[in-house]
mmCIF file of C-alpha atoms in Angstrom:
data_model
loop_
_atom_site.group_PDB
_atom_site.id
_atom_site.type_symbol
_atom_site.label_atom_id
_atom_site.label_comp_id
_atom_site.label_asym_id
_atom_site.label_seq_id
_atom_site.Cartn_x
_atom_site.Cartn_y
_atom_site.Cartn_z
ATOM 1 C CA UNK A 1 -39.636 44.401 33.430
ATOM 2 C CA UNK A 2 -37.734 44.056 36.754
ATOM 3 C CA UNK A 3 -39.961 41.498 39.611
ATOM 4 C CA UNK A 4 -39.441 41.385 42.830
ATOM 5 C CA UNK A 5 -38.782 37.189 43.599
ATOM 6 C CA UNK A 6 -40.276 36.813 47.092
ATOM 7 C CA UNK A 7 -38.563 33.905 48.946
ATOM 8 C CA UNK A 8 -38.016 33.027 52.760
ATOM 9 C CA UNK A 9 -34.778 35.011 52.854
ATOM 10 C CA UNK A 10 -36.171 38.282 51.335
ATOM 11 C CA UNK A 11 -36.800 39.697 47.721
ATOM 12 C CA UNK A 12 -34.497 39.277 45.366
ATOM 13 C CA UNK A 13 -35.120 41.881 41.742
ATOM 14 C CA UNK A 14 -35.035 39.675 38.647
ATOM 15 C CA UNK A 15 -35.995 39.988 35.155
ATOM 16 C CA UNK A 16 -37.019 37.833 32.320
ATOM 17 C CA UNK A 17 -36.304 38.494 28.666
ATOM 18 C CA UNK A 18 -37.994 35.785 26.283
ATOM 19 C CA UNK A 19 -37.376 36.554 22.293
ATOM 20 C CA UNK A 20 -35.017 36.549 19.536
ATOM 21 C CA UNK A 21 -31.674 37.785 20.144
ATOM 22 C CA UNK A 22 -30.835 40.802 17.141
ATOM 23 C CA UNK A 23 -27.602 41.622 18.105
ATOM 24 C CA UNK A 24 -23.983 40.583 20.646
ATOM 25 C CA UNK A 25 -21.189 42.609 21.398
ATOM 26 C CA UNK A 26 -18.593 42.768 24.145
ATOM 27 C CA UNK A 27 -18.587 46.062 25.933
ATOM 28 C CA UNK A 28 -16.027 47.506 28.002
ATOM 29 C CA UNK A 29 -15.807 46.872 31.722
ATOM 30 C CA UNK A 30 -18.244 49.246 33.788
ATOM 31 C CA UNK A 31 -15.749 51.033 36.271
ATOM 32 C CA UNK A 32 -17.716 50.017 39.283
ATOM 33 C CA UNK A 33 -16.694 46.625 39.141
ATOM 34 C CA UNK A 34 -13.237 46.989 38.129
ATOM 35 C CA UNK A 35 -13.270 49.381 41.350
ATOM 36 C CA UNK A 36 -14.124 45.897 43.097
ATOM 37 C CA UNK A 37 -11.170 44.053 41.853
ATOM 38 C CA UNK A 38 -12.608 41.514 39.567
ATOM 39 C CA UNK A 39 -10.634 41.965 36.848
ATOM 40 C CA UNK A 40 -11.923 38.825 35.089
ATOM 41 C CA UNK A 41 -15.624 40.540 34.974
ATOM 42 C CA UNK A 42 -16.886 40.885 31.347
ATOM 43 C CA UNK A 43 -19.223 42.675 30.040
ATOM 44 C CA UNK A 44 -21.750 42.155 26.961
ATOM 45 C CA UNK A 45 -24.593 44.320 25.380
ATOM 46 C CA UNK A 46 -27.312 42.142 24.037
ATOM 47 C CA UNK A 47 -30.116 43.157 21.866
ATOM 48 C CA UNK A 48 -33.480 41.292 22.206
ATOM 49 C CA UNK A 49 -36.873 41.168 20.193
ATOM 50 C CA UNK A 50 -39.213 40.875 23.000
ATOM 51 C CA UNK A 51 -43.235 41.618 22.878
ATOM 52 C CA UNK A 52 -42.562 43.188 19.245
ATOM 53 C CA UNK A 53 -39.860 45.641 20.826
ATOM 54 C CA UNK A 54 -36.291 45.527 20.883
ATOM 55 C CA UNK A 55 -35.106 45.399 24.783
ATOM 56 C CA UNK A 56 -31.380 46.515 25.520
ATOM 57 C CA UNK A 57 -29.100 44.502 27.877
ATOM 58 C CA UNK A 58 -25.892 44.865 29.537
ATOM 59 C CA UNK A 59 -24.942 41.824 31.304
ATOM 60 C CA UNK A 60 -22.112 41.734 33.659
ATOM 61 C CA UNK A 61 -20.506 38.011 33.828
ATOM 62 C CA UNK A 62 -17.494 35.468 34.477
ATOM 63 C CA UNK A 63 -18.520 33.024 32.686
ATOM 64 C CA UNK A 64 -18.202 33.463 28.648
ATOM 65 C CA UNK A 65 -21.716 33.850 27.497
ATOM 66 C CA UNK A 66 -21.652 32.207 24.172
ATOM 67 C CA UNK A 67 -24.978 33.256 22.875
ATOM 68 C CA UNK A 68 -25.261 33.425 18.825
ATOM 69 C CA UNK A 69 -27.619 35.985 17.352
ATOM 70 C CA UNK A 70 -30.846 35.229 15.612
ATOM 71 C CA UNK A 71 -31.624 32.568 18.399
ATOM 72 C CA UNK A 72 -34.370 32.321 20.711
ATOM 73 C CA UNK A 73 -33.583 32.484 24.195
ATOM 74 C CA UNK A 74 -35.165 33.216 27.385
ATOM 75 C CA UNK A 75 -32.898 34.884 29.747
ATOM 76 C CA UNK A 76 -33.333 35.606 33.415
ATOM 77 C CA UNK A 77 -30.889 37.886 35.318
ATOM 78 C CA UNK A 78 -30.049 39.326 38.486
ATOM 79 C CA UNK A 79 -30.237 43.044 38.847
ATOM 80 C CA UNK A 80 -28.299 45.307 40.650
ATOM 81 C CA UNK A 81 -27.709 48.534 40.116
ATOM 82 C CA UNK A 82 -25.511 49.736 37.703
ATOM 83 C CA UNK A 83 -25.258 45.633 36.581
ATOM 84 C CA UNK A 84 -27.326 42.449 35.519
ATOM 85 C CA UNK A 85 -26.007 39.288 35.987
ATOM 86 C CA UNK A 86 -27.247 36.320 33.781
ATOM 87 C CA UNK A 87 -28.252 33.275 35.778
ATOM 88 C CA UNK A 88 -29.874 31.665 33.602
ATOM 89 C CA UNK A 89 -30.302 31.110 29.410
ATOM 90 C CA UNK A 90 -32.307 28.447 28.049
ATOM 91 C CA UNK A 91 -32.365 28.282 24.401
ATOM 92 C CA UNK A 92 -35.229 26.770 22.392
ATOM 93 C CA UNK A 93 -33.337 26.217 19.539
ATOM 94 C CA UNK A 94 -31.084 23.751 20.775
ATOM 95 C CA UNK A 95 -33.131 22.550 24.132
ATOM 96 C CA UNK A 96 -29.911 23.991 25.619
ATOM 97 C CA UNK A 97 -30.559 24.903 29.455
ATOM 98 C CA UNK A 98 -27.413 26.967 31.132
ATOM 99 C CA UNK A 99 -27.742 27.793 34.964
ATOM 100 C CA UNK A 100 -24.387 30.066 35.767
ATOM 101 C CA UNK A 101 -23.896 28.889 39.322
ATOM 102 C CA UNK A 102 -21.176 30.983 40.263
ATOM 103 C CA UNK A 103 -23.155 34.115 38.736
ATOM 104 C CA UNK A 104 -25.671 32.749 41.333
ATOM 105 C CA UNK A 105 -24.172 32.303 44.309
ATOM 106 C CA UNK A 106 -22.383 35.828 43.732
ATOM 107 C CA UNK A 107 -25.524 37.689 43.039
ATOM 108 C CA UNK A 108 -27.561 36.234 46.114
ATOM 109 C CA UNK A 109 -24.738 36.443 48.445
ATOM 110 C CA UNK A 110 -24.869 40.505 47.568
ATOM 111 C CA UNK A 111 -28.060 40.802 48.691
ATOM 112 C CA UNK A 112 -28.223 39.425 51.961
ATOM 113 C CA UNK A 113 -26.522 40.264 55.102
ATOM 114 C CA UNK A 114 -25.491 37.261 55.970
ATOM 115 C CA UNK A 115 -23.678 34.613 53.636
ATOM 116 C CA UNK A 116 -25.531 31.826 51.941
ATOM 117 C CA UNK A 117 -25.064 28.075 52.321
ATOM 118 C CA UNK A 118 -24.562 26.219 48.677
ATOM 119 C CA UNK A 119 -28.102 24.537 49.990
ATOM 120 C CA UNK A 120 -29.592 27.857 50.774
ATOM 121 C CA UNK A 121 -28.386 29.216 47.285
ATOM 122 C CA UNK A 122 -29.999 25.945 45.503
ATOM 123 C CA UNK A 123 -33.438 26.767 47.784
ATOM 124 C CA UNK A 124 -33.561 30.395 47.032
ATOM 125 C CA UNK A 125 -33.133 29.810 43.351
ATOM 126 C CA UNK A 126 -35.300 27.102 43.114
ATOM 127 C CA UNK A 127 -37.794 29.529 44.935
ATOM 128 C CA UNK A 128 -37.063 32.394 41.937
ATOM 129 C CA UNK A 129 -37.479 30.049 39.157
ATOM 130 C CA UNK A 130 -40.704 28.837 39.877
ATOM 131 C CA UNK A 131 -41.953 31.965 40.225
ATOM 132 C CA UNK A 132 -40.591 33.674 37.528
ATOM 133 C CA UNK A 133 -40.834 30.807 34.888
ATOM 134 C CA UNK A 134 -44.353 29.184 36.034
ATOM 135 C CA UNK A 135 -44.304 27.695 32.295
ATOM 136 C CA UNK A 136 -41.425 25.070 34.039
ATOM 137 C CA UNK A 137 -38.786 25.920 31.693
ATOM 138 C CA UNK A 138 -35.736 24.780 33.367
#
């Protein structure tokens, strides 16, 4: 499910996946975002058991993603439309916490109007987290 973060610079849409990844494969690049000139943007269709169903996603990154099937994870990502962006993966398994900063900074810059300070980024996530992980996995 898709939330609304509320923070002092606006609403940013997130969503949180928690479960056991079933399946990883690469996908080709969406069009949209070779029409933006990032040729270096990936893209990967993961599979996740979450709340007894399997949930579908297709995250857009530039970072390799390096997440191994039959793990538990806990995945929150950015969306936009026609694109999710991870920004964050913590695994259980391995205690393994992976914040993708640029991912980050890319996805809240887009949804402003004006650009974001590397302190405003760190304050706006900060903001998303705690709401979206009250649990204080971080």
């Amino acid at each position: 499910m898709i939330r609304l973060a509320q923070t002092a610079r606006g609403d940013f849409p997130v969503r949180v996946v928690a479960g056991r990844i079933l399946s990883v494969a690469r996908q080709p690049t969406p069009a949209a975002a070779r029409a933006e000139g990032i040729p270096e943007l990936a893209c990967t269709r993961v599979v996740i058991e979450h709340d007894n169903r399997a949930r579908e996603l297709a995250l857009v990154h530039l970072e390799p993603l390096d997440i191994l099937p039959h793990r538990n994870v806990t995945i929150v990502t950015g969306c936009e439309v026609e694109r999710e962006w991870p920004l964050y993966i913590y695994s259980p398994n391995d205690k393994n916490h992976r914040r993708f900063d640029e991912h980050i900074g890319w996805f809240l810059g887009r949804q402003g109007a004006e650009p974001l300070s590397e302190a405003d980024q760190r304050v706006i996530w900060s903001a998303i987290l705690l709401q979206v992980l009250p649990s204080g996995t971080r």
